[in-house]
Coordinates of N, CA, C and O in Angstrom, one line a residue:
X1 N 11.0 -4.8 4.5 CA 9.6 -5.0 4.3 C 9.0 -3.9 3.4 O 8.1 -4.2 2.6
X2 N 9.5 -2.6 3.5 CA 8.8 -1.6 2.6 C 9.0 -1.9 1.1 O 8.1 -1.5 0.3
X3 N 10.0 -2.6 0.7 CA 10.3 -2.8 -0.7 C 9.8 -4.2 -1.2 O 10.0 -4.4 -2.4
X4 N 9.2 -4.9 -0.4 CA 8.7 -6.3 -0.8 C 7.2 -6.2 -1.1 O 6.5 -5.4 -0.5
X5 N 6.8 -7.0 -2.0 CA 5.4 -7.2 -2.2 C 4.9 -8.1 -1.0 O 5.8 -8.4 -0.1
X6 N 3.7 -8.5 -0.9 CA 3.3 -9.3 0.2 C 3.8 -10.7 0.0 O 3.0 -11.6 -0.1
X7 N 5.1 -10.9 0.0 CA 5.6 -12.2 -0.2 C 6.8 -12.5 0.8 O 7.5 -13.5 0.6
X8 N 7.0 -11.7 1.7 CA 8.1 -11.9 2.7 C 7.6 -12.7 3.8 O 6.9 -12.2 4.7
X9 N 7.9 -14.1 3.8 CA 7.3 -15.0 4.8 C 7.9 -14.8 6.2 O 9.1 -14.5 6.3
X10 N 7.2 -14.9 7.2 CA 7.7 -14.8 8.6 C 8.6 -15.9 8.9 O 9.6 -15.7 9.6
X11 N 8.4 -17.1 8.4 CA 9.2 -18.3 8.5 C 8.9 -19.2 7.3 O 7.9 -19.0 6.6
X12 N 9.8 -20.2 7.0 CA 9.5 -21.0 5.9 C 8.1 -21.7 5.9 O 7.7 -22.2 7.0
X13 N 7.5 -21.7 4.8 CA 6.1 -22.2 4.6 C 5.1 -21.5 5.5 O 4.0 -22.1 5.7
X14 N 5.4 -20.3 5.9 CA 4.4 -19.6 6.7 C 3.3 -19.0 5.9 O 3.5 -18.6 4.7
X15 N 2.1 -19.0 6.4 CA 1.0 -18.4 5.7 C 1.0 -16.9 6.0 O 0.3 -16.1 5.4
X16 N 1.8 -16.4 7.0 CA 1.9 -15.0 7.3 C 2.9 -14.4 6.4 O 4.1 -14.8 6.5
X17 N 2.5 -13.4 5.6 CA 3.4 -12.8 4.7 C 3.4 -11.3 4.9 O 2.4 -10.7 5.3
X18 N 4.6 -10.7 4.8 CA 4.7 -9.2 5.0 C 5.1 -8.6 3.7 O 5.7 -9.2 2.8
X19 N 4.8 -7.3 3.6 CA 5.2 -6.5 2.4 C 4.1 -5.5 2.1 O 3.0 -5.7 2.4
X20 N 4.5 -4.4 1.5 CA 3.6 -3.3 1.3 C 3.0 -3.4 -0.2 O 2.2 -2.6 -0.5
X21 N 3.6 -4.2 -1.0 CA 3.1 -4.4 -2.4 C 3.4 -3.2 -3.3 O 2.7 -3.0 -4.3
X22 N 4.4 -2.5 -3.0 CA 4.8 -1.3 -3.9 C 5.1 -1.7 -5.3 O 4.9 -1.0 -6.2
X23 N 5.8 -2.9 -5.5 CA 6.1 -3.3 -6.8 C 4.8 -3.6 -7.6 O 4.8 -3.3 -8.8
X24 N 3.8 -4.1 -7.0 CA 2.5 -4.3 -7.7 C 1.8 -3.0 -8.0 O 1.2 -2.8 -9.0
X25 N 1.9 -2.0 -7.0 CA 1.2 -0.8 -7.2 C 1.9 0.2 -8.1 O 1.3 0.9 -8.9
X26 N 3.2 0.3 -8.0 CA 4.0 1.3 -8.7 C 4.9 0.8 -9.8 O 5.5 1.6 -10.5
X27 N 4.9 -0.5 -10.0 CA 5.7 -1.1 -11.0 C 7.2 -0.7 -10.9 O 7.8 -0.8 -9.8
X28 N 7.8 -0.4 -12.0 CA 9.2 -0.1 -12.1 C 9.6 1.1 -11.2 O 10.8 1.2 -10.8
X29 N 8.7 2.0 -11.0 CA 9.0 3.2 -10.3 C 9.2 2.9 -8.8 O 9.7 3.8 -8.1
X30 N 8.8 1.8 -8.3 CA 9.1 1.5 -6.9 C 10.5 1.3 -6.6 O 11.0 1.5 -5.5
X31 N 11.3 1.1 -7.7 CA 12.8 1.1 -7.6 C 13.3 2.4 -7.1 O 14.2 2.5 -6.3
X32 N 12.7 3.5 -7.5 CA 13.0 4.8 -7.1 C 12.7 5.0 -5.6 O 13.5 5.6 -4.9
X33 N 11.6 4.4 -5.1 CA 11.3 4.5 -3.7 C 12.4 3.7 -2.9 O 12.8 4.1 -1.9
X34 N 12.8 2.6 -3.5 CA 13.8 1.7 -2.8 C 15.1 2.5 -2.7 O 15.8 2.5 -1.7
X35 N 15.5 3.2 -3.8 CA 16.8 4.0 -3.8 C 16.6 5.1 -2.8 O 17.6 5.4 -2.1
X36 N 15.5 5.8 -2.8 CA 15.3 6.9 -1.8 C 15.4 6.4 -0.4 O 16.1 7.0 0.5
X37 N 14.8 5.2 -0.1 CA 14.9 4.6 1.2 C 16.4 4.2 1.5 O 16.8 4.5 2.7
X38 N 17.1 3.7 0.6 CA 18.5 3.4 0.8 C 19.3 4.7 1.1 O 20.2 4.7 1.9
X39 N 19.0 5.8 0.4 CA 19.7 7.0 0.5 C 19.5 7.6 2.0 O 20.4 8.1 2.6
X40 N 18.3 7.5 2.5 CA 18.0 7.9 3.8 C 18.8 7.1 4.8 O 19.4 7.6 5.8
X41 N 18.8 5.8 4.6 CA 19.6 4.9 5.5 C 21.1 5.2 5.5 O 21.8 5.2 6.5
X42 N 21.6 5.4 4.2 CA 23.0 5.8 4.1 C 23.3 7.1 4.8 O 24.4 7.2 5.4
X43 N 22.5 8.1 4.6 CA 22.7 9.4 5.3 C 22.7 9.2 6.8 O 23.6 9.8 7.5
X44 N 21.8 8.4 7.3 CA 21.9 8.1 8.8 C 23.1 7.3 9.2 O 23.8 7.7 10.2
X45 N 23.5 6.4 8.4 CA 24.7 5.6 8.7 C 26.0 6.4 8.5 O 27.0 6.0 9.1
X46 N 25.9 7.5 7.8 CA 27.1 8.3 7.6 C 27.5 9.1 8.8 O 28.7 9.3 9.1
X47 N 26.6 9.4 9.7 CA 26.8 10.3 10.8 C 27.8 9.8 11.9 O 28.8 10.4 12.2
X48 N 27.5 8.6 12.4 CA 28.3 8.1 13.5 C 29.7 7.7 13.0 O 30.7 8.1 13.7
X49 N 29.9 7.0 11.9 CA 31.3 6.7 11.5 C 32.1 8.0 11.2 O 33.3 8.1 11.5
X50 N 31.4 9.0 10.7 CA 32.1 10.3 10.4 C 32.6 10.9 11.7 O 33.7 11.5 11.7
X51 N 31.9 10.8 12.8 CA 32.3 11.3 14.1 C 33.5 10.5 14.6 O 34.3 11.1 15.4
X52 N 33.7 9.3 14.2 CA 34.8 8.5 14.6 C 36.0 8.5 13.6 O 36.9 7.8 13.7
X53 N 35.8 9.4 12.6 CA 36.9 9.5 11.6 C 36.9 8.5 10.5 O 37.9 8.3 9.8
X54 N 35.8 7.8 10.3 CA 35.7 6.8 9.3 C 35.0 7.4 8.1 O 33.9 8.0 8.2
X55 N 35.6 7.4 6.9 CA 35.0 7.9 5.7 C 34.3 6.8 4.9 O 34.9 5.8 4.6
X56 N 33.0 7.0 4.6 CA 32.3 6.0 3.9 C 32.1 6.3 2.4 O 31.2 5.7 1.8
X57 N 33.0 7.0 1.9 CA 32.8 7.4 0.5 C 32.8 6.2 -0.5 O 31.9 6.1 -1.3
X58 N 33.7 5.3 -0.3 CA 33.8 4.1 -1.2 C 32.6 3.2 -1.0 O 32.1 2.6 -1.9
X59 N 32.1 3.1 0.3 CA 30.9 2.3 0.5 C 29.7 2.9 -0.2 O 28.9 2.2 -0.8
X60 N 29.5 4.2 -0.1 CA 28.4 4.9 -0.7 C 28.5 4.7 -2.3 O 27.5 4.4 -2.9
X61 N 29.7 4.9 -2.8 CA 29.9 4.7 -4.3 C 29.5 3.2 -4.7 O 28.9 3.0 -5.7
X62 N 30.0 2.3 -3.9 CA 29.7 0.9 -4.2 C 28.2 0.6 -4.1 O 27.6 -0.1 -5.0
X63 N 27.5 1.1 -3.1 CA 26.1 0.9 -3.0 C 25.3 1.6 -4.1 O 24.3 1.1 -4.6
X64 N 25.8 2.7 -4.5 CA 25.2 3.4 -5.6 C 25.3 2.6 -6.9 O 24.3 2.5 -7.7
X65 N 26.5 2.0 -7.1 CA 26.7 1.1 -8.3 C 25.7 -0.1 -8.2 O 25.1 -0.4 -9.2
X66 N 25.6 -0.7 -7.1 CA 24.7 -1.9 -6.9 C 23.2 -1.5 -7.1 O 22.4 -2.2 -7.7
X67 N 22.9 -0.2 -6.7 CA 21.5 0.2 -6.8 C 21.2 0.4 -8.3 O 20.1 0.1 -8.8
X68 N 22.1 1.0 -9.0 CA 21.9 1.2 -10.5 C 21.8 -0.2 -11.2 O 21.0 -0.4 -12.1
X69 N 22.7 -1.1 -10.7 CA 22.7 -2.4 -11.3 C 21.4 -3.2 -11.1 O 21.0 -4.0 -11.8
X70 N 20.7 -2.8 -10.0 CA 19.4 -3.5 -9.7 C 18.2 -2.8 -10.3 O 17.1 -3.2 -10.1
X71 N 18.4 -1.7 -11.0 CA 17.3 -1.0 -11.6 C 16.6 -1.9 -12.6 O 17.2 -2.7 -13.2
X72 N 15.3 -1.6 -12.8 CA 14.5 -2.4 -13.7 C 15.0 -2.2 -15.2 O 14.7 -3.1 -16.0
X73 N 15.7 -1.2 -15.4 CA 16.2 -0.9 -16.8 C 17.5 -1.4 -17.1 O 17.8 -1.7 -18.2
X74 N 18.4 -1.6 -16.1 CA 19.8 -2.0 -16.3 C 20.1 -3.4 -15.7 O 21.2 -3.8 -15.9
X75 N 19.2 -4.0 -15.1 CA 19.5 -5.2 -14.4 C 19.8 -6.4 -15.4 O 19.2 -6.5 -16.4
X76 N 20.9 -7.1 -15.0 CA 21.2 -8.3 -15.9 C 20.1 -9.4 -15.8 O 20.0 -10.2 -16.7
X77 N 19.2 -9.3 -14.8 CA 18.2 -10.3 -14.7 C 17.2 -10.2 -15.9 O 16.5 -11.1 -16.3
X78 N 17.1 -9.0 -16.4 CA 16.2 -8.7 -17.6 C 16.7 -9.6 -18.8 O 15.8 -10.1 -19.5
X79 N 18.0 -9.7 -18.9 CA 18.5 -10.5 -20.1 C 18.5 -12.0 -19.8 O 18.3 -12.8 -20.6
X80 N 18.7 -12.3 -18.5 CA 18.7 -13.7 -18.1 C 17.3 -14.3 -18.3 O 17.2 -15.5 -18.7
X81 N 16.2 -13.5 -18.1 CA 14.9 -14.0 -18.3 C 14.6 -14.4 -19.7 O 13.6 -15.2 -19.9
X82 N 15.3 -13.9 -20.6 CA 15.1 -14.3 -22.1 C 15.8 -15.6 -22.5 O 15.6 -16.0 -23.6
X83 N 16.6 -16.1 -21.6 CA 17.3 -17.4 -21.9 C 16.4 -18.6 -21.9 O 15.4 -18.5 -21.2
X84 N 16.7 -19.6 -22.6 CA 15.8 -20.8 -22.6 C 16.0 -21.5 -21.2 O 17.0 -21.4 -20.5
X85 N 15.0 -22.3 -20.9 CA 15.1 -23.1 -19.7 C 16.0 -24.3 -19.9 O 16.1 -24.8 -21.0
X86 N 16.7 -24.8 -19.0 CA 16.8 -24.5 -17.6 C 17.8 -23.4 -17.3 O 18.0 -23.0 -16.1
X87 N 18.4 -22.8 -18.3 CA 19.5 -21.9 -18.1 C 19.0 -20.6 -17.4 O 19.7 -20.0 -16.6
X88 N 17.8 -20.2 -17.7 CA 17.2 -19.0 -17.1 C 17.2 -19.1 -15.6 O 17.6 -18.2 -14.9
X89 N 16.7 -20.2 -15.1 CA 16.6 -20.5 -13.7 C 17.9 -20.7 -13.0 O 18.2 -20.2 -11.9
X90 N 18.8 -21.4 -13.7 CA 20.1 -21.7 -13.1 C 21.0 -20.4 -13.0 O 21.6 -20.1 -12.0
X91 N 21.0 -19.6 -14.1 CA 21.8 -18.4 -14.0 C 21.1 -17.4 -13.1 O 21.8 -16.7 -12.3
X92 N 19.8 -17.3 -13.1 CA 19.1 -16.4 -12.1 C 19.5 -16.8 -10.7 O 19.8 -15.9 -9.9
X93 N 19.4 -18.1 -10.3 CA 19.8 -18.5 -9.0 C 21.2 -18.2 -8.6 O 21.5 -17.8 -7.5
X94 N 22.1 -18.4 -9.6 CA 23.5 -18.1 -9.4 C 23.7 -16.6 -9.1 O 24.4 -16.2 -8.2
X95 N 23.1 -15.7 -9.9 CA 23.3 -14.3 -9.8 C 22.6 -13.8 -8.5 O 23.2 -12.9 -7.8
X96 N 21.5 -14.4 -8.1 CA 20.9 -14.0 -6.8 C 21.8 -14.4 -5.6 O 22.1 -13.6 -4.7
X97 N 22.4 -15.6 -5.7 CA 23.3 -16.0 -4.6 C 24.5 -15.1 -4.6 O 24.9 -14.7 -3.5
X98 N 25.1 -14.9 -5.7 CA 26.3 -14.0 -5.7 C 25.9 -12.6 -5.2 O 26.7 -12.0 -4.5
X99 N 24.7 -12.1 -5.6 CA 24.3 -10.8 -5.2 C 24.1 -10.7 -3.7 O 24.2 -9.6 -3.1
X100 N 23.8 -11.8 -3.0 CA 23.6 -11.8 -1.6 C 24.9 -12.0 -0.8 O 25.0 -11.7 0.4
X101 N 25.9 -12.6 -1.4 CA 27.1 -13.0 -0.7 C 28.2 -12.0 -1.0 O 28.9 -11.5 -0.1
X102 N 28.5 -11.6 -2.2 CA 29.6 -10.8 -2.6 C 29.5 -9.3 -2.1 O 30.4 -8.8 -1.5
X103 N 28.4 -8.6 -2.3 CA 28.4 -7.2 -1.9 C 28.6 -7.0 -0.4 O 29.3 -6.1 0.0
X104 N 28.0 -7.9 0.5 CA 28.3 -7.7 1.9 C 29.8 -7.9 2.3 O 30.3 -7.2 3.1
X105 N 30.4 -8.9 1.6 CA 31.8 -9.1 1.9 C 32.6 -7.9 1.4 O 33.6 -7.5 2.1
X106 N 32.3 -7.3 0.3 CA 33.0 -6.1 -0.2 C 32.8 -5.0 0.8 O 33.7 -4.2 1.1
X107 N 31.6 -4.8 1.3 CA 31.3 -3.7 2.2 C 32.0 -3.9 3.5 O 32.6 -2.9 4.1
X108 N 32.1 -5.1 4.0 CA 32.8 -5.3 5.3 C 34.3 -5.1 5.0 O 35.0 -4.5 5.9
X109 N 34.8 -5.5 3.9 CA 36.3 -5.3 3.6 C 36.5 -3.8 3.5 O 37.5 -3.3 4.0
X110 N 35.7 -3.0 2.8 CA 35.9 -1.6 2.7 C 35.8 -0.9 4.1 O 36.6 0.0 4.3
X111 N 34.9 -1.3 4.9 CA 34.9 -0.8 6.3 C 36.1 -1.2 7.1 O 36.6 -0.4 7.8
X112 N 36.5 -2.4 7.0 CA 37.6 -2.9 7.8 C 38.9 -2.2 7.4 O 39.8 -2.0 8.2
X113 N 39.1 -1.8 6.1 CA 40.3 -1.1 5.7 C 40.5 0.2 6.5 O 41.6 0.6 6.7
X114 N 39.4 0.8 6.8 CA 39.5 2.1 7.5 C 39.5 2.0 9.0 O 40.0 3.0 9.6
X115 N 39.0 1.0 9.6 CA 39.0 0.9 11.0 C 40.3 0.2 11.5 O 40.5 -1.0 11.4
X116 N 41.2 1.0 12.0 CA 42.5 0.5 12.4 C 42.4 -0.2 13.8 O 43.2 -1.0 14.2
X117 N 41.3 0.2 14.6 CA 41.2 -0.4 15.9 C 40.5 -1.7 15.9 O 40.5 -2.4 16.9
X118 N 40.0 -2.2 14.8 CA 39.3 -3.5 14.7 C 40.3 -4.5 14.0 O 40.8 -4.2 12.9
X119 N 40.5 -5.6 14.6 CA 41.4 -6.6 14.0 C 40.5 -7.6 13.4 O 39.7 -8.3 14.0
X120 N 40.6 -7.7 12.1 CA 39.8 -8.7 11.3 C 40.8 -9.8 10.9 O 41.9 -9.7 10.7
X121 N 40.2 -11.0 10.9 CA 41.1 -12.2 10.7 C 41.7 -12.2 9.3 O 42.7 -12.9 9.1
X122 N 41.2 -11.5 8.3 CA 41.8 -11.5 7.0 C 42.7 -10.3 6.8 O 43.3 -10.2 5.8
X123 N 42.7 -9.4 7.8 CA 43.5 -8.1 7.6 C 44.9 -8.3 8.0 O 45.3 -9.1 8.8

């Protein structure tokens, strides 16, 4: 919610929308707020696994790469927006879908590699 404009619907077709509107207020610099928010969450998430002997170095590096890739200056979406229609919408939809599916799978895989006590069906 902190990183959304007032466009995060409570449920589909809901008139109730959540968001603080930082993208509208701060423009591209709200990305910095997003990264700072992510850094605080990563620092918090680092503590418990570290006590259990799990090293999150690769996960932090991966999330740092994705954060840079989502920056307003380096995002591939900036280039996709210049394509003619319908390609702009099709490629944008594909990249958003891949962006929501692939990174969590990579993070789970990185975490599962280190947890020897957890049996994953693909490990």
